[in-house]
Coordinates of C-alpha atoms and ligand atoms in Angstrom, one line a residue:
M1 CA 72.1 221.0 16.4
C2 CA 74.5 218.4 15.0
G3 CA 73.1 214.9 14.6
I4 CA 74.8 211.6 14.8
V5 CA 73.7 208.2 13.5
G6 CA 75.8 205.0 13.5
A7 CA 75.1 201.3 12.9
T8 CA 76.7 197.9 13.1
A9 CA 74.8 195.1 11.3
Q10 CA 75.0 192.1 9.1
R11 CA 73.5 194.0 6.2
N12 CA 74.4 197.3 4.4
V13 CA 73.9 200.0 7.0
A14 CA 74.1 203.0 4.6
P15 CA 70.3 203.2 3.9
I16 CA 69.6 202.9 7.7
I17 CA 72.0 205.7 8.7
L18 CA 71.0 208.0 5.9
T19 CA 67.3 207.6 6.8
G20 CA 68.3 208.3 10.4
L21 CA 70.2 211.4 9.3
S22 CA 67.1 212.7 7.3
R23 CA 65.1 212.2 10.5
L24 CA 67.6 214.4 12.4
E25 CA 67.5 217.2 9.8
Y26 CA 65.0 219.1 12.0
R27 CA 67.7 219.7 14.5
G28 CA 69.3 222.2 12.1
Y29 CA 72.6 221.8 10.2
D30 CA 74.8 223.2 7.5
S31 CA 76.7 220.2 6.1
A32 CA 76.5 216.4 6.3
G33 CA 78.6 213.3 5.8
I34 CA 78.7 209.5 6.0
C35 CA 81.6 207.0 6.4
T36 CA 81.2 203.3 6.0
L37 CA 83.8 200.5 6.3
E38 CA 83.8 198.7 3.0
N39 CA 86.4 196.0 2.2
D40 CA 88.5 197.1 5.1
E41 CA 88.7 200.7 3.8
F42 CA 86.7 203.8 4.8
N43 CA 84.4 205.2 2.2
C44 CA 83.6 208.8 3.2
L45 CA 81.2 211.2 1.3
K46 CA 80.2 214.7 2.4
T47 CA 78.1 217.7 1.3
T48 CA 77.6 221.3 2.3
S49 CA 74.0 221.0 1.1
K50 CA 71.1 219.0 2.4
V51 CA 71.0 215.3 3.4
A52 CA 69.1 214.6 0.1
T53 CA 72.2 215.7 -1.8
L54 CA 74.3 213.3 0.3
I55 CA 71.8 210.5 -0.4
N56 CA 72.2 211.2 -4.2
K57 CA 76.0 211.2 -3.8
V58 CA 75.8 207.8 -2.1
K59 CA 73.6 206.5 -5.0
E60 CA 76.0 207.9 -7.7
R61 CA 79.3 207.0 -6.1
G62 CA 78.3 204.0 -4.0
C63 CA 78.9 203.8 -0.3
K64 CA 78.0 200.7 1.7
G65 CA 79.2 198.5 4.5
F66 CA 78.1 196.6 7.6
L67 CA 79.6 199.4 9.8
G68 CA 79.0 203.1 9.4
I69 CA 78.6 206.5 10.9
A70 CA 77.0 209.7 9.6
H71 CA 76.6 213.3 10.8
T72 CA 74.8 216.5 10.3
R73 CA 77.0 219.5 11.3
W74 CA 75.9 222.8 12.8
A75 CA 79.2 224.8 12.5
T76 CA 80.9 225.9 15.7
H77 CA 84.6 225.8 14.8
G78 CA 85.2 226.7 11.1
I79 CA 82.9 227.6 8.3
P80 CA 80.4 225.0 6.8
S81 CA 82.7 223.2 4.2
E82 CA 83.3 219.7 3.1
T83 CA 86.7 219.8 4.9
N84 CA 85.1 220.8 8.2
A85 CA 82.1 218.5 7.8
H86 CA 82.2 215.1 9.7
P87 CA 83.2 212.3 9.6
H88 CA 86.8 213.1 10.1
I89 CA 89.4 210.5 9.4
C90 CA 92.9 210.0 11.0
G91 CA 94.7 206.8 10.1
N92 CA 92.6 203.8 11.0
L93 CA 89.9 205.9 12.8
A94 CA 86.8 207.8 11.7
L95 CA 84.9 210.0 14.1
V96 CA 81.7 212.1 14.3
H97 CA 81.1 214.5 17.2
N98 CA 78.5 216.8 18.6
G99 CA 79.4 219.4 21.2
I100 CA 82.5 221.6 21.8
I101 CA 85.9 220.6 22.9
E102 CA 86.9 223.6 25.0
N103 CA 90.6 222.9 25.4
F104 CA 91.1 222.1 21.7
K105 CA 93.6 224.8 21.1
E106 CA 96.1 223.6 23.7
L107 CA 95.6 220.0 22.6
K108 CA 96.0 220.9 19.0
A109 CA 99.3 222.7 19.7
K110 CA 100.6 219.6 21.6
L111 CA 99.6 217.3 18.8
Q112 CA 101.2 219.5 16.2
E113 CA 104.4 219.3 18.2
K114 CA 104.2 215.5 17.9
G115 CA 103.8 215.9 14.1
Y116 CA 100.1 215.8 13.6
V117 CA 98.9 217.9 10.6
F118 CA 95.3 219.1 10.7
K119 CA 93.2 219.3 7.6
S120 CA 90.1 221.1 9.1
E121 CA 89.5 223.9 11.5
T122 CA 87.4 221.8 13.8
D123 CA 87.8 220.8 17.5
T124 CA 86.5 217.3 16.4
E125 CA 89.6 216.6 14.4
V126 CA 91.7 217.5 17.5
L127 CA 89.8 214.9 19.6
L128 CA 90.2 212.3 16.8
C129 CA 94.0 212.9 16.6
L130 CA 94.2 212.7 20.4
I131 CA 92.5 209.3 20.4
H132 CA 94.8 208.2 17.5
Y133 CA 97.9 209.5 19.4
H134 CA 96.9 207.5 22.5
Q135 CA 96.6 204.3 20.5
Q136 CA 100.4 204.2 20.5
D137 CA 100.6 203.8 24.3
S138 CA 97.4 201.7 24.8
N139 CA 96.5 198.1 24.5
S140 CA 93.1 198.7 22.9
L141 CA 91.1 201.4 21.3
K142 CA 88.9 201.5 24.4
E143 CA 91.9 202.4 26.5
A144 CA 93.0 205.1 24.0
L145 CA 89.5 206.5 23.9
L146 CA 89.3 206.7 27.7
K147 CA 92.7 208.4 27.9
A148 CA 91.6 211.0 25.3
L149 CA 88.2 211.6 26.9
N150 CA 89.8 212.1 30.3
E151 CA 92.0 214.8 28.8
V152 CA 89.3 216.9 27.0
T153 CA 87.1 219.5 28.6
G154 CA 83.8 220.6 27.1
S155 CA 80.9 218.6 25.8
Y156 CA 80.7 215.7 23.4
A157 CA 78.6 212.9 22.0
I158 CA 80.7 210.8 19.6
A159 CA 80.6 207.7 17.4
L160 CA 83.9 206.3 16.4
I161 CA 84.9 203.4 14.1
N162 CA 88.2 201.6 13.5
K163 CA 89.3 200.0 10.3
S164 CA 90.7 197.0 12.1
E165 CA 87.5 196.3 14.2
P166 CA 84.9 195.8 11.5
G167 CA 81.8 195.1 13.7
V168 CA 82.5 197.6 16.5
L169 CA 81.0 201.0 17.1
Y170 CA 82.5 203.1 19.9
T171 CA 80.4 205.8 21.4
A172 CA 80.5 208.2 24.4
R173 CA 78.7 211.2 25.8
S174 CA 79.2 214.1 28.1
G175 CA 77.0 217.1 27.8
S176 CA 75.4 216.1 24.5
P177 CA 72.7 213.5 24.1
L178 CA 73.2 210.0 22.7
V179 CA 71.0 206.9 22.6
I180 CA 71.8 203.3 21.6
G181 CA 69.1 201.6 19.6
L182 CA 68.8 197.8 20.1
G183 CA 68.0 195.6 17.1
I184 CA 68.1 191.8 16.5
G185 CA 71.6 191.0 15.4
E186 CA 72.2 194.7 14.8
N187 CA 72.6 197.8 16.9
F188 CA 72.6 201.5 16.4
V189 CA 73.5 204.8 17.9
A190 CA 72.0 208.3 17.4
S191 CA 71.6 211.7 18.9
D192 CA 67.9 211.0 19.6
V193 CA 65.4 208.2 19.3
L194 CA 63.5 209.8 16.4
A195 CA 66.4 208.9 14.1
L196 CA 66.1 205.2 14.8
L197 CA 62.4 204.6 15.1
P198 CA 62.2 203.0 11.7
V199 CA 64.6 200.2 12.9
T200 CA 63.9 199.9 16.6
R201 CA 61.7 201.1 19.5
R202 CA 64.1 199.8 22.3
F203 CA 66.8 202.1 23.6
I204 CA 69.5 202.4 26.1
Y205 CA 70.1 206.0 27.2
L206 CA 73.7 206.8 27.8
D207 CA 74.3 208.9 31.0
E208 CA 76.8 211.6 31.4
Q209 CA 80.5 210.5 31.0
E210 CA 79.6 207.0 29.8
V211 CA 81.3 205.1 27.0
A212 CA 79.7 202.2 25.1
I213 CA 81.2 199.6 22.9
V214 CA 78.5 198.5 20.5
T215 CA 78.7 195.3 18.4
T216 CA 75.9 193.5 16.5
D217 CA 75.0 191.4 19.6
K218 CA 76.4 193.2 22.6
I219 CA 76.5 196.6 24.4
D220 CA 79.3 197.1 26.9
V221 CA 79.0 200.4 28.9
C222 CA 81.5 201.8 31.3
G223 CA 82.4 205.1 33.0
L224 CA 85.4 207.3 32.1
D225 CA 87.3 205.2 34.7
G226 CA 86.7 202.1 32.7
K227 CA 84.5 200.5 35.3
E228 CA 81.5 198.6 33.9
H229 CA 78.0 200.2 34.2
I230 CA 74.9 198.1 34.1
K231 CA 72.2 199.7 31.9
K232 CA 68.5 199.0 31.4
A233 CA 66.8 199.2 28.0
Q234 CA 63.5 201.2 27.7
D235 CA 60.8 201.2 25.1
A236 CA 60.3 204.5 23.3
D237 CA 56.8 206.1 23.6
L238 CA 56.9 207.5 20.1
D239 CA 56.4 205.7 16.8
A240 CA 58.0 206.2 13.4
E241 CA 55.0 208.1 12.1
S242 CA 55.7 210.9 14.7
I243 CA 57.8 212.6 12.1
S244 CA 55.6 212.6 9.1
K245 CA 54.0 215.8 7.7
G246 CA 50.8 214.0 6.8
S247 CA 48.7 216.2 4.6
F248 CA 50.3 219.4 5.8
D249 CA 52.8 221.5 3.9
H250 CA 55.2 221.9 6.8
F251 CA 55.8 220.3 10.2
M252 CA 55.1 223.7 11.8
Q253 CA 51.7 223.9 10.2
K254 CA 50.9 220.3 11.3
E255 CA 52.1 221.0 14.8
I256 CA 50.0 224.2 15.1
F257 CA 46.9 222.2 14.0
E258 CA 47.8 219.3 16.3
Q259 CA 47.3 221.5 19.4
P260 CA 43.8 220.5 20.3
S261 CA 45.0 216.9 20.5
S262 CA 48.3 217.6 22.2
L263 CA 46.5 219.7 24.8
R264 CA 44.0 216.8 25.2
N265 CA 46.9 214.4 25.7
T266 CA 48.5 216.7 28.3
L267 CA 45.2 216.5 30.3
T268 CA 44.4 212.8 29.9
E269 CA 43.9 211.2 33.3
R270 CA 45.3 214.2 35.1
L271 CA 42.2 216.0 36.3
D272 CA 39.7 215.2 39.1
D273 CA 36.7 217.3 40.0
D274 CA 38.6 219.9 42.0
S275 CA 42.2 218.9 41.8
V276 CA 45.0 218.0 39.5
R277 CA 46.1 214.4 40.2
L278 CA 49.4 214.1 42.1
E279 CA 50.8 211.5 39.7
T280 CA 50.8 214.3 37.0
V281 CA 54.2 215.2 38.4
I282 CA 56.4 212.1 38.5
G283 CA 58.1 211.7 41.8
L284 CA 55.8 214.1 43.7
K285 CA 54.4 213.3 47.2
K286 CA 51.3 214.7 48.8
D287 CA 53.2 217.2 50.9
S288 CA 56.2 217.9 48.6
F289 CA 55.1 221.6 48.3
K290 CA 53.6 222.1 51.7
D291 CA 56.5 224.2 52.9
L292 CA 57.3 225.8 49.6
Q293 CA 58.2 229.5 49.9
N294 CA 60.0 230.4 46.7
I295 CA 59.9 229.4 43.0
Q296 CA 62.7 230.0 40.5
I297 CA 62.1 229.2 36.9
V298 CA 64.9 228.9 34.3
A299 CA 64.5 228.3 30.6
C300 CA 65.5 229.5 27.1
G301 CA 63.6 231.0 24.1
T302 CA 60.0 230.0 23.9
S303 CA 60.3 227.9 27.0
F304 CA 61.4 231.1 28.8
H305 CA 58.3 232.8 27.6
A306 CA 56.2 230.0 29.1
G307 CA 58.1 230.6 32.4
L308 CA 57.1 234.3 32.3
V309 CA 53.4 233.3 32.0
G310 CA 54.0 230.8 34.8
K311 CA 55.2 233.6 37.1
Y312 CA 51.8 235.4 36.8
W313 CA 49.9 232.2 37.5
F314 CA 52.1 231.0 40.4
E315 CA 51.9 234.4 42.1
E316 CA 48.2 234.7 41.6
L317 CA 47.1 231.2 42.4
T318 CA 49.7 230.1 45.0
H319 CA 50.8 233.4 46.5
I320 CA 54.4 232.2 46.3
P321 CA 57.0 234.6 44.9
C322 CA 58.4 233.5 41.6
N323 CA 61.5 234.5 39.7
V324 CA 62.1 233.8 36.0
D325 CA 65.5 233.8 34.4
I326 CA 67.0 233.1 31.0
A327 CA 69.2 230.1 31.5
S328 CA 72.3 231.6 29.9
E329 CA 72.0 234.5 32.4
Y330 CA 71.1 232.4 35.4
R331 CA 74.1 230.3 35.2
Y332 CA 76.5 233.2 35.4
R333 CA 74.7 235.4 37.9
H334 CA 75.0 235.0 41.7
A335 CA 71.4 234.0 42.5
V336 CA 70.3 234.3 46.1
V337 CA 68.3 231.2 46.9
G338 CA 65.5 231.7 49.4
N339 CA 64.3 229.2 52.0
N340 CA 62.3 226.2 50.8
S341 CA 62.8 227.0 47.1
L342 CA 61.7 225.0 44.1
F343 CA 63.9 225.2 41.0
I344 CA 61.9 224.7 37.8
T345 CA 63.3 224.1 34.4
I346 CA 61.2 224.2 31.2
S347 CA 62.3 222.7 28.0
Q348 CA 60.9 221.0 24.9
S349 CA 64.0 218.9 24.2
G350 CA 65.3 218.5 27.8
E351 CA 68.8 218.8 26.3
T352 CA 69.3 222.6 26.1
A353 CA 72.9 223.2 27.3
D354 CA 72.3 226.4 29.3
T355 CA 69.1 225.0 31.0
L356 CA 70.9 221.8 31.9
A357 CA 73.9 223.7 33.2
S358 CA 71.6 225.9 35.3
L359 CA 70.0 222.8 36.8
R360 CA 73.4 221.3 37.7
L361 CA 74.4 224.6 39.2
A362 CA 71.1 224.9 41.1
K363 CA 71.8 221.5 42.7
T364 CA 74.8 223.0 44.4
Q365 CA 72.9 226.2 45.5
G366 CA 70.6 224.9 48.2
Y367 CA 67.3 224.5 46.4
K368 CA 65.0 222.1 48.2
N369 CA 63.9 220.4 45.0
S370 CA 64.1 220.6 41.2
L371 CA 61.3 220.0 38.8
C372 CA 61.4 219.9 35.0
I373 CA 58.5 220.5 32.6
C374 CA 59.7 218.7 29.5
N375 CA 58.4 217.1 26.3
V376 CA 61.0 214.4 26.0
N377 CA 60.9 211.5 28.5
G378 CA 64.4 210.1 29.1
S379 CA 66.1 213.4 28.3
S380 CA 68.9 214.7 30.4
L381 CA 66.7 217.3 32.3
V382 CA 64.2 214.6 33.1
R383 CA 66.9 212.2 34.3
E384 CA 68.5 214.8 36.5
S385 CA 65.5 216.5 38.1
D386 CA 63.7 215.4 41.3
F387 CA 60.3 215.8 39.8
T388 CA 59.1 215.7 36.2
L389 CA 55.9 217.0 34.5
L390 CA 55.8 215.6 30.9
T391 CA 54.0 217.9 28.5
R392 CA 53.0 215.1 26.1
A393 CA 53.0 217.3 23.0
G394 CA 54.3 214.5 20.9
A395 CA 57.5 214.9 18.7
E396 CA 57.9 218.5 17.7
I397 CA 60.0 218.7 14.5
G398 CA 59.6 222.3 13.3
V399 CA 62.3 224.5 14.7
A400 CA 59.7 227.0 15.8
S401 CA 58.2 225.8 19.0
T402 CA 54.4 225.7 18.9
K403 CA 52.5 222.8 20.5
A404 CA 55.4 222.4 22.9
F405 CA 54.7 226.0 24.1
T406 CA 51.0 225.6 24.6
T407 CA 51.4 222.3 26.4
Q408 CA 54.1 223.9 28.6
L409 CA 51.6 226.6 29.6
L410 CA 48.9 224.0 30.3
S411 CA 51.5 222.1 32.4
L412 CA 52.4 225.2 34.4
L413 CA 48.7 225.9 35.1
M414 CA 48.2 222.3 36.3
L415 CA 51.4 222.6 38.5
A416 CA 50.1 225.9 39.9
L417 CA 46.9 224.1 40.9
I418 CA 48.8 221.3 42.6
I419 CA 50.9 223.8 44.6
A420 CA 47.8 225.8 45.4
E421 CA 46.1 222.7 46.8
Q422 CA 49.1 221.7 48.9
K423 CA 49.5 225.3 50.2
G424 CA 45.8 225.8 50.7
S425 CA 45.9 229.1 48.7
L426 CA 42.7 228.3 46.7
T427 CA 39.3 227.0 47.9
A428 CA 38.1 223.7 46.5
Q429 CA 35.3 225.7 44.7
K430 CA 37.8 228.0 43.0
R431 CA 39.9 225.0 42.0
H432 CA 36.8 223.3 40.6
E433 CA 36.0 226.4 38.5
L434 CA 39.5 226.6 37.1
I435 CA 39.5 222.9 36.3
E436 CA 36.2 223.2 34.5
S437 CA 37.7 226.0 32.4
I438 CA 40.8 223.9 31.7
R439 CA 38.6 221.0 30.4
Q440 CA 37.3 223.4 27.6
L441 CA 40.8 224.1 26.3
P442 CA 41.0 221.5 23.5
S443 CA 37.7 222.5 22.0
L444 CA 38.3 226.2 22.3
C445 CA 41.7 225.6 20.7
E446 CA 39.8 224.2 17.6
K447 CA 37.7 227.4 17.5
F448 CA 40.8 229.6 17.5
L449 CA 42.3 227.5 14.7
S450 CA 39.2 228.0 12.6
K451 CA 40.4 231.6 12.1
D452 CA 43.2 230.4 9.9
K453 CA 41.8 231.9 6.7
D454 CA 41.4 235.4 8.3
I455 CA 44.9 235.2 9.5
L456 CA 46.2 234.2 6.1
A457 CA 44.5 237.3 4.7
L458 CA 46.2 239.4 7.3
A459 CA 49.6 237.8 6.7
S460 CA 49.4 238.8 3.0
E461 CA 49.3 242.5 4.1
F462 CA 52.0 241.9 6.6
A463 CA 54.6 239.8 4.9
D464 CA 56.4 242.7 3.1
K465 CA 57.0 244.6 6.3
H466 CA 60.5 244.9 7.7
H467 CA 59.7 245.6 11.3
C468 CA 56.8 245.0 13.7
L469 CA 55.9 245.6 17.3
F470 CA 53.8 243.2 19.5
L471 CA 52.1 244.6 22.5
G472 CA 50.4 242.9 25.5
R473 CA 49.6 243.7 29.1
G474 CA 49.8 241.5 32.2
V475 CA 50.0 237.8 31.5
M476 CA 49.6 238.7 27.8
Y477 CA 52.9 240.5 27.8
P478 CA 54.9 237.2 27.5
I479 CA 52.5 236.2 24.7
A480 CA 53.5 239.4 22.8
L481 CA 57.1 238.4 23.3
E482 CA 56.4 234.9 22.0
G483 CA 54.5 236.3 19.0
A484 CA 57.5 238.5 18.1
L485 CA 59.9 235.6 18.5
K486 CA 57.8 233.4 16.3
L487 CA 57.6 236.0 13.5
K488 CA 61.2 236.9 13.5
E489 CA 62.6 233.3 13.7
I490 CA 60.7 232.0 10.7
S491 CA 59.8 234.9 8.5
Y492 CA 63.0 237.0 9.3
I493 CA 60.8 240.1 9.8
H494 CA 62.3 242.1 12.7
A495 CA 59.8 242.0 15.5
E496 CA 59.9 243.1 19.2
G497 CA 57.5 242.4 22.0
Y498 CA 56.7 245.0 24.6
A499 CA 54.6 245.4 27.6
A500 CA 52.0 247.9 26.2
G501 CA 52.5 250.2 29.2
E502 CA 56.2 250.5 28.3
L503 CA 55.4 252.0 24.9
K504 CA 55.7 255.6 26.0
H505 CA 59.0 254.9 27.7
G506 CA 60.8 254.5 24.4
P507 CA 59.4 252.3 21.6
I508 CA 56.7 254.9 20.8
A509 CA 59.4 256.8 18.9
L510 CA 59.3 254.0 16.3
I511 CA 55.6 254.5 15.5
D512 CA 54.7 255.8 12.1
R513 CA 52.5 254.6 9.3
N514 CA 55.1 252.1 8.2
M515 CA 55.3 250.4 11.6
P516 CA 52.7 247.6 12.1
V517 CA 51.7 247.1 15.7
V518 CA 50.1 243.8 16.7
V519 CA 48.1 244.0 19.9
V520 CA 47.1 240.9 21.9
A521 CA 43.9 242.2 23.4
P522 CA 41.6 239.6 25.0
D523 CA 38.8 240.8 27.1
N524 CA 40.3 240.9 30.6
A525 CA 40.8 243.2 33.6
L526 CA 43.5 245.2 31.8
M527 CA 41.5 246.0 28.7
G528 CA 40.8 249.6 29.7
K529 CA 44.5 250.2 30.2
L530 CA 45.3 248.5 26.9
V531 CA 42.8 250.6 25.0
S532 CA 44.7 253.7 26.1
N533 CA 47.9 252.2 24.7
I534 CA 46.1 251.4 21.5
E535 CA 45.0 255.1 21.2
E536 CA 48.6 256.2 21.7
V537 CA 49.6 254.2 18.6
R538 CA 46.5 255.4 16.6
A539 CA 47.3 259.0 17.4
R540 CA 50.7 258.6 15.9
G541 CA 49.5 257.1 12.6
G542 CA 50.6 253.5 13.5
K543 CA 48.9 250.6 11.7
L544 CA 47.2 248.4 14.2
Y545 CA 46.4 244.7 14.0
I546 CA 44.3 243.8 17.1
F547 CA 43.6 240.2 18.2
N548 CA 40.4 240.7 20.3
S549 CA 37.7 238.8 22.1
E550 CA 34.2 238.6 20.5
E551 CA 32.7 239.9 23.7
H552 CA 34.5 243.2 23.6
V553 CA 35.1 244.0 20.0
L554 CA 37.3 247.1 19.4
K555 CA 36.4 249.4 16.5
A556 CA 38.1 248.7 13.2
D557 CA 38.9 251.7 10.8
T558 CA 41.3 252.4 8.0
Q559 CA 44.2 252.3 10.4
T560 CA 43.0 249.4 12.5
K561 CA 42.3 245.7 11.6
V562 CA 40.5 243.8 14.3
I563 CA 40.5 240.0 14.3
S564 CA 37.9 238.8 16.8
L565 CA 38.4 235.5 18.5
S566 CA 36.1 233.2 20.5
D567 CA 35.4 234.2 24.1
C568 CA 37.2 232.1 26.6
P569 CA 37.8 231.9 30.3
E570 CA 40.4 234.5 31.3
I571 CA 42.8 231.9 32.7
L572 CA 43.1 230.3 29.2
Q573 CA 43.7 233.5 27.3
P574 CA 47.5 233.2 27.2
I575 CA 47.3 229.7 25.7
L576 CA 44.6 230.4 23.2
F577 CA 45.7 233.9 22.0
T578 CA 49.1 232.3 21.2
I579 CA 47.5 230.4 18.3
P580 CA 46.7 233.3 16.0
L581 CA 50.2 234.6 16.5
Q582 CA 51.7 231.2 15.5
L583 CA 49.5 231.2 12.4
L584 CA 50.5 234.8 11.5
A585 CA 54.2 233.9 11.7
Y586 CA 53.6 230.7 9.7
H587 CA 51.7 232.4 6.9
C588 CA 54.2 235.3 6.7
A589 CA 57.1 232.8 6.4
V590 CA 55.3 230.8 3.7
I591 CA 54.6 234.1 1.7
N592 CA 58.2 235.2 2.2
G593 CA 59.4 231.8 0.9
T594 CA 61.7 231.0 3.9
D595 CA 62.6 227.6 5.1
V596 CA 59.7 227.3 7.6
D597 CA 60.8 224.1 9.4
Q598 CA 64.5 224.7 9.4
P599 CA 65.0 228.5 9.4
R600 CA 68.5 229.8 8.7
N601 CA 71.1 229.6 11.5
L602 CA 68.7 228.0 13.9
A603 CA 68.9 224.5 15.6
K604 CA 66.0 222.7 17.2
S605 CA 68.0 221.4 20.1
V606 CA 70.6 223.8 21.3
T607 CA 73.1 221.4 22.9
V608 CA 76.1 223.7 23.0
E609 CA 76.5 226.9 25.1
Ligands
M6R1 O1 64.2 222.6 23.9 P1 64.0 223.9 24.7 O2 62.6 224.2 25.0 O3 64.9 224.0 25.9 O4 64.6 225.0 23.7 C1 64.6 226.3 24.0 C2 64.8 227.2 22.8 O5 65.9 226.9 22.1 C3 63.5 227.2 21.9 O6 62.4 227.4 22.6 C4 63.7 228.2 20.8 O7 63.6 229.5 21.2 C5 62.6 227.9 19.7 N1 63.2 227.9 18.4 C6 61.5 228.9 19.7 O8 60.6 228.6 18.7

């Protein structure tokens, strides 16, 4: 979603903030803009096209200065247009904003009564005018900003500049992420660290409801009450190269092929002979899970699918009942919390608004502990959870989650083994066997990736389809859901995932020779049942695409294509059988000519509700 970059320096900041903005493109946006302070005047340029167009505009028309802010906007209030694009300007102030000001209508009406005229349809301009209005009864911009922020409800991350304070960048956050990058004689702000890695690796993470006044040599942070907060700087564990495509055509393709190494990283120094090391989960103690009786998982999208797989594993390996909810549902239902319950959130970004809101709600509901499985150290979920298991997938730039998902699955499996050990639900021998299987994961992942050419051939048959069903049984059912999500989000082919046993309860009505049916069919205990479901499709003329294990090859015929994949331990099947589905979605998207890494209407990090 929206991206913010700002800088104050003793050199022209335009190239720095435009580079930062390009590095935030992955978050998803529909317009972009920049504003610098040049000879005591604002110079503001905008586009409803890509950041590259904004960069060209800056080259053609000139835009420079020692102080500047820039923004990529993902429309919430008002269509994507140059008028609605940020930065917004009101008198001596220019503002960029991520998030949603929920009481903007009431505030707008009040400001209109006081004579303010609004140019855009945005809630951002309302916040800006409110700050401007409070300047009249304040001794400083800081005071006016605090008054305004105490009046708004909703979420925000902002960067604000003032014509009469040439070296000063004001910034604040509540509900939307914001980091401050520390340079030498220059400082920066951005929505995430990736934007600033070319200029610094040292960051201060703003916490909820904090305001920072950033100059070239000083960072002053305070709360919304104006009281000073002491902050510590941290070094980022990513480098600038994390967001290069290398020799790949797309970030998604690179990230799919990075999975052997991301899975290897997830495992590094975490496995012993018959146990997963305790320090794998930050904050955990030897007996943290000894009395655990219930597990509740909450997540969105692909991370929710990981949670669904986690349910099968937790119940099988730890014998603890596990519930899984979509975060936007959990936060508005009246969940009944059992005794000794663990609340688990799963998120690539650690900033997903609904997941974060669910965690905050859970903290009031009587859970014993919270744990997050997350790819971004320092994110809001990590900072607000009792325990953290970092997935270590590395920066994921493609909007479609790939390596984040498989490392989430691996993390859930490791967590299940930790809980099983503390609960005594698995023998040391059984844990040893599972750990030996897990050790094979990175090399098996390479074998699954080696089927890329076969899957490309399959995709060329597939890409012109308008609809598709994905079927799986047991723990492969969430993988069918994930396969369908991947295909629809990047190729725009309508796809639905079903538990294969549900077919005859409705979806079978859709089957005819124009309906491709993808079946995730590894060799496991439910194979016999799945074969019956496959026959139900075959009998109705459906076209079948079966992802199968070499060990148990199903018969191909004119109606049925079979892609046989390496044999693998049953426990790893959900992770490994995800890979051909990612490749299928990727190749279909490329053939259909869609924007693979930034599909229409989607944002990488969904920081608004
Ligand atoms: O950052 P999160 O894992 O919390 O994000 C959740 C979803 O928005 C995300 O998984 C989304 O569904 C992806 N685009 C799927 O590929």
